[in-house]
Amino acid sequence: MECNGCEIRPELYYDPDFQIWARREEDGSLTVGMTDYSQSIAGKILHARVRKPGTKRPANKPIATLESGKWAGPVPNFFDCVIVEPNEEIMKDPTLLNLEPYEAFIAVVEPVNGVESALTGMLTGDPACEEFCRRAREEGWECSRDIR
Protein backbone atom coordinates (compact mmCIF):
# COMPACT_ATOMS: atom_id res chain seq x y z
CA MET A 1 0.00 0.00 0.00
CA GLU A 2 1.19 3.52 -0.71
CA CYS A 3 0.24 6.94 0.68
CA ASN A 4 1.90 10.18 -0.51
CA GLY A 5 4.63 8.09 -2.13
CA CYS A 6 5.34 6.21 1.12
CA GLU A 7 5.12 2.43 1.17
CA ILE A 8 3.47 0.80 4.17
CA ARG A 9 3.04 -2.94 4.56
CA PRO A 10 0.02 -4.22 6.50
CA GLU A 11 1.74 -7.42 7.67
CA LEU A 12 4.29 -5.46 9.74
CA TYR A 13 3.97 -3.77 13.14
CA TYR A 14 4.72 -0.05 13.52
CA ASP A 15 5.49 2.28 16.40
CA PRO A 16 2.95 5.12 16.84
CA ASP A 17 5.21 7.58 14.96
CA PHE A 18 5.90 5.14 12.10
CA GLN A 19 9.67 5.33 12.59
CA ILE A 20 10.34 1.61 12.90
CA TRP A 21 8.70 -1.59 11.80
CA ALA A 22 8.84 -5.04 13.39
CA ARG A 23 8.14 -8.42 11.84
CA ARG A 24 7.31 -11.57 13.82
CA GLU A 25 9.56 -14.51 13.14
CA GLU A 26 8.57 -18.15 13.71
CA ASP A 27 11.25 -18.62 16.37
CA GLY A 28 9.80 -15.90 18.63
CA SER A 29 12.22 -13.20 17.58
CA LEU A 30 11.41 -9.90 15.90
CA THR A 31 13.12 -8.41 12.89
CA VAL A 32 13.30 -4.62 13.19
CA GLY A 33 13.89 -1.99 10.52
CA MET A 34 13.20 1.61 9.63
CA THR A 35 10.13 2.63 7.66
CA ASP A 36 10.04 4.19 4.23
CA TYR A 37 8.87 7.40 5.92
CA SER A 38 11.75 7.30 8.42
CA GLN A 39 14.42 6.73 5.77
CA SER A 40 12.96 9.60 3.72
CA ILE A 41 13.24 12.00 6.65
CA ALA A 42 16.81 10.90 7.38
CA GLY A 43 18.02 11.29 3.81
CA LYS A 44 20.92 9.31 2.45
CA ILE A 45 22.18 7.03 5.24
CA LEU A 46 25.98 7.27 5.37
CA HIS A 47 26.81 5.14 8.40
CA ALA A 48 25.05 2.43 10.42
CA ARG A 49 26.27 0.94 13.68
CA VAL A 50 24.23 -1.89 15.18
CA ARG A 51 24.83 -3.26 18.68
CA LYS A 52 26.64 -6.61 18.94
CA PRO A 53 24.82 -9.94 19.32
CA GLY A 54 23.98 -10.67 22.95
CA THR A 55 23.73 -6.99 23.88
CA LYS A 56 20.76 -6.29 26.16
CA ARG A 57 18.81 -3.16 25.22
CA PRO A 58 16.16 -1.82 27.58
CA ALA A 59 13.19 0.06 26.15
CA ASN A 60 14.20 3.59 25.11
CA LYS A 61 17.85 2.58 24.57
CA PRO A 62 18.69 2.36 20.87
CA ILE A 63 19.52 -0.86 19.07
CA ALA A 64 21.54 1.07 16.51
CA THR A 65 22.75 4.50 15.54
CA LEU A 66 22.56 5.95 12.07
CA GLU A 67 24.17 8.91 10.40
CA SER A 68 22.95 10.64 7.29
CA GLY A 69 23.88 13.83 5.51
CA LYS A 70 21.33 15.77 7.54
CA TRP A 71 20.87 13.77 10.73
CA ALA A 72 22.65 11.46 13.18
CA GLY A 73 20.96 9.63 15.99
CA PRO A 74 19.55 6.53 17.58
CA VAL A 75 17.12 4.01 16.14
CA PRO A 76 14.29 4.02 18.67
CA ASN A 77 13.63 0.90 20.68
CA PHE A 78 10.23 0.43 22.32
CA PHE A 79 10.72 -2.78 24.34
CA ASP A 80 13.37 -4.64 26.35
CA CYS A 81 15.31 -6.91 24.02
CA VAL A 82 18.54 -8.71 23.30
CA ILE A 83 20.27 -8.26 19.96
CA VAL A 84 20.36 -11.65 18.19
CA GLU A 85 21.72 -10.68 14.80
CA PRO A 86 22.77 -7.29 13.51
CA ASN A 87 22.36 -6.86 9.77
CA GLU A 88 25.98 -6.86 8.63
CA GLU A 89 24.91 -5.83 5.11
CA ILE A 90 23.64 -2.41 6.20
CA MET A 91 26.88 -1.76 8.06
CA LYS A 92 28.77 -2.38 4.80
CA ASP A 93 26.27 -0.47 2.64
CA PRO A 94 23.98 1.78 4.73
CA THR A 95 22.17 3.07 1.62
CA LEU A 96 20.33 -0.28 1.55
CA LEU A 97 18.16 1.24 4.28
CA ASN A 98 17.14 3.95 1.81
CA LEU A 99 16.75 1.73 -1.22
CA GLU A 100 15.01 -1.27 0.39
CA PRO A 101 13.67 -0.15 3.78
CA TYR A 102 11.52 -3.26 4.26
CA GLU A 103 14.11 -5.78 3.09
CA ALA A 104 17.20 -4.18 4.64
CA PHE A 105 16.39 -4.75 8.29
CA ILE A 106 18.51 -3.32 11.10
CA ALA A 107 18.60 -6.28 13.49
CA VAL A 108 16.87 -9.40 14.69
CA VAL A 109 16.06 -9.09 18.39
CA GLU A 110 14.64 -11.32 21.10
CA PRO A 111 12.04 -9.51 23.20
CA VAL A 112 12.81 -10.10 26.90
CA ASN A 113 9.12 -10.29 27.87
CA GLY A 114 7.92 -12.13 24.79
CA VAL A 115 6.66 -11.06 21.40
CA GLU A 116 3.08 -10.27 22.50
CA SER A 117 4.32 -7.88 25.16
CA ALA A 118 6.77 -6.23 22.75
CA LEU A 119 4.10 -5.63 20.12
CA THR A 120 1.62 -4.12 22.58
CA GLY A 121 1.02 -0.55 21.52
CA MET A 122 2.26 -1.09 17.98
CA LEU A 123 -0.04 -0.74 14.99
CA THR A 124 -0.55 -3.41 12.33
CA GLY A 125 -2.87 -4.41 9.49
CA ASP A 126 -5.57 -2.13 8.10
CA PRO A 127 -5.62 0.11 11.22
CA ALA A 128 -1.89 0.82 10.75
CA CYS A 129 -2.35 1.63 7.06
CA GLU A 130 -5.37 3.84 7.73
CA GLU A 131 -3.57 5.75 10.51
CA PHE A 132 -0.43 6.16 8.42
CA CYS A 133 -2.39 7.48 5.43
CA ARG A 134 -4.42 9.84 7.63
CA ARG A 135 -1.26 11.32 9.15
CA ALA A 136 0.54 11.42 5.78
CA ARG A 137 -2.33 13.48 4.32
CA GLU A 138 -2.82 15.74 7.37
CA GLU A 139 0.87 16.31 8.14
CA GLY A 140 2.17 16.29 4.56
CA TRP A 141 4.42 13.25 4.92
CA GLU A 142 6.06 12.30 1.64
CA CYS A 143 8.68 9.69 0.80
CA SER A 144 11.51 9.38 -1.65
CA ARG A 145 14.15 6.74 -2.20
CA ASP A 146 16.41 9.11 -4.09
CA ILE A 147 19.83 8.90 -2.41
CA ARG A 148 21.81 11.32 -4.56
Coordinates of C-alpha atoms in Angstrom, one line a residue:
M1 CA 0.0 0.0 0.0
E2 CA 1.2 3.5 -0.7
C3 CA 0.2 6.9 0.7
N4 CA 1.9 10.2 -0.5
G5 CA 4.6 8.1 -2.1
C6 CA 5.3 6.2 1.1
E7 CA 5.1 2.4 1.2
I8 CA 3.5 0.8 4.2
R9 CA 3.0 -2.9 4.6
P10 CA 0.0 -4.2 6.5
E11 CA 1.7 -7.4 7.7
L12 CA 4.3 -5.5 9.7
Y13 CA 4.0 -3.8 13.1
Y14 CA 4.7 0.0 13.5
D15 CA 5.5 2.3 16.4
P16 CA 2.9 5.1 16.8
D17 CA 5.2 7.6 15.0
F18 CA 5.9 5.1 12.1
Q19 CA 9.7 5.3 12.6
I20 CA 10.3 1.6 12.9
W21 CA 8.7 -1.6 11.8
A22 CA 8.8 -5.0 13.4
R23 CA 8.1 -8.4 11.8
R24 CA 7.3 -11.6 13.8
E25 CA 9.6 -14.5 13.1
E26 CA 8.6 -18.1 13.7
D27 CA 11.2 -18.6 16.4
G28 CA 9.8 -15.9 18.6
S29 CA 12.2 -13.2 17.6
L30 CA 11.4 -9.9 15.9
T31 CA 13.1 -8.4 12.9
V32 CA 13.3 -4.6 13.2
G33 CA 13.9 -2.0 10.5
M34 CA 13.2 1.6 9.6
T35 CA 10.1 2.6 7.7
D36 CA 10.0 4.2 4.2
Y37 CA 8.9 7.4 5.9
S38 CA 11.8 7.3 8.4
Q39 CA 14.4 6.7 5.8
S40 CA 13.0 9.6 3.7
I41 CA 13.2 12.0 6.7
A42 CA 16.8 10.9 7.4
G43 CA 18.0 11.3 3.8
K44 CA 20.9 9.3 2.4
I45 CA 22.2 7.0 5.2
L46 CA 26.0 7.3 5.4
H47 CA 26.8 5.1 8.4
A48 CA 25.1 2.4 10.4
R49 CA 26.3 0.9 13.7
V50 CA 24.2 -1.9 15.2
R51 CA 24.8 -3.3 18.7
K52 CA 26.6 -6.6 18.9
P53 CA 24.8 -9.9 19.3
G54 CA 24.0 -10.7 22.9
T55 CA 23.7 -7.0 23.9
K56 CA 20.8 -6.3 26.2
R57 CA 18.8 -3.2 25.2
P58 CA 16.2 -1.8 27.6
A59 CA 13.2 0.1 26.2
N60 CA 14.2 3.6 25.1
K61 CA 17.8 2.6 24.6
P62 CA 18.7 2.4 20.9
I63 CA 19.5 -0.9 19.1
A64 CA 21.5 1.1 16.5
T65 CA 22.7 4.5 15.5
L66 CA 22.6 6.0 12.1
E67 CA 24.2 8.9 10.4
S68 CA 23.0 10.6 7.3
G69 CA 23.9 13.8 5.5
K70 CA 21.3 15.8 7.5
W71 CA 20.9 13.8 10.7
A72 CA 22.7 11.5 13.2
G73 CA 21.0 9.6 16.0
P74 CA 19.5 6.5 17.6
V75 CA 17.1 4.0 16.1
P76 CA 14.3 4.0 18.7
N77 CA 13.6 0.9 20.7
F78 CA 10.2 0.4 22.3
F79 CA 10.7 -2.8 24.3
D80 CA 13.4 -4.6 26.3
C81 CA 15.3 -6.9 24.0
V82 CA 18.5 -8.7 23.3
I83 CA 20.3 -8.3 20.0
V84 CA 20.4 -11.6 18.2
E85 CA 21.7 -10.7 14.8
P86 CA 22.8 -7.3 13.5
N87 CA 22.4 -6.9 9.8
E88 CA 26.0 -6.9 8.6
E89 CA 24.9 -5.8 5.1
I90 CA 23.6 -2.4 6.2
M91 CA 26.9 -1.8 8.1
K92 CA 28.8 -2.4 4.8
D93 CA 26.3 -0.5 2.6
P94 CA 24.0 1.8 4.7
T95 CA 22.2 3.1 1.6
L96 CA 20.3 -0.3 1.5
L97 CA 18.2 1.2 4.3
N98 CA 17.1 4.0 1.8
L99 CA 16.8 1.7 -1.2
E100 CA 15.0 -1.3 0.4
P101 CA 13.7 -0.2 3.8
Y102 CA 11.5 -3.3 4.3
E103 CA 14.1 -5.8 3.1
A104 CA 17.2 -4.2 4.6
F105 CA 16.4 -4.7 8.3
I106 CA 18.5 -3.3 11.1
A107 CA 18.6 -6.3 13.5
V108 CA 16.9 -9.4 14.7
V109 CA 16.1 -9.1 18.4
E110 CA 14.6 -11.3 21.1
P111 CA 12.0 -9.5 23.2
V112 CA 12.8 -10.1 26.9
N113 CA 9.1 -10.3 27.9
G114 CA 7.9 -12.1 24.8
V115 CA 6.7 -11.1 21.4
E116 CA 3.1 -10.3 22.5
S117 CA 4.3 -7.9 25.2
A118 CA 6.8 -6.2 22.8
L119 CA 4.1 -5.6 20.1
T120 CA 1.6 -4.1 22.6
G121 CA 1.0 -0.6 21.5
M122 CA 2.3 -1.1 18.0
L123 CA 0.0 -0.7 15.0
T124 CA -0.5 -3.4 12.3
G125 CA -2.9 -4.4 9.5
D126 CA -5.6 -2.1 8.1
P127 CA -5.6 0.1 11.2
A128 CA -1.9 0.8 10.8
C129 CA -2.3 1.6 7.1
E130 CA -5.4 3.8 7.7
E131 CA -3.6 5.7 10.5
F132 CA -0.4 6.2 8.4
C133 CA -2.4 7.5 5.4
R134 CA -4.4 9.8 7.6
R135 CA -1.3 11.3 9.1
A136 CA 0.5 11.4 5.8
R137 CA -2.3 13.5 4.3
E138 CA -2.8 15.7 7.4
E139 CA 0.9 16.3 8.1
G140 CA 2.2 16.3 4.6
W141 CA 4.4 13.2 4.9
E142 CA 6.1 12.3 1.6
C143 CA 8.7 9.7 0.8
S144 CA 11.5 9.4 -1.7
R145 CA 14.2 6.7 -2.2
D146 CA 16.4 9.1 -4.1
I147 CA 19.8 8.9 -2.4
R148 CA 21.8 11.3 -4.6

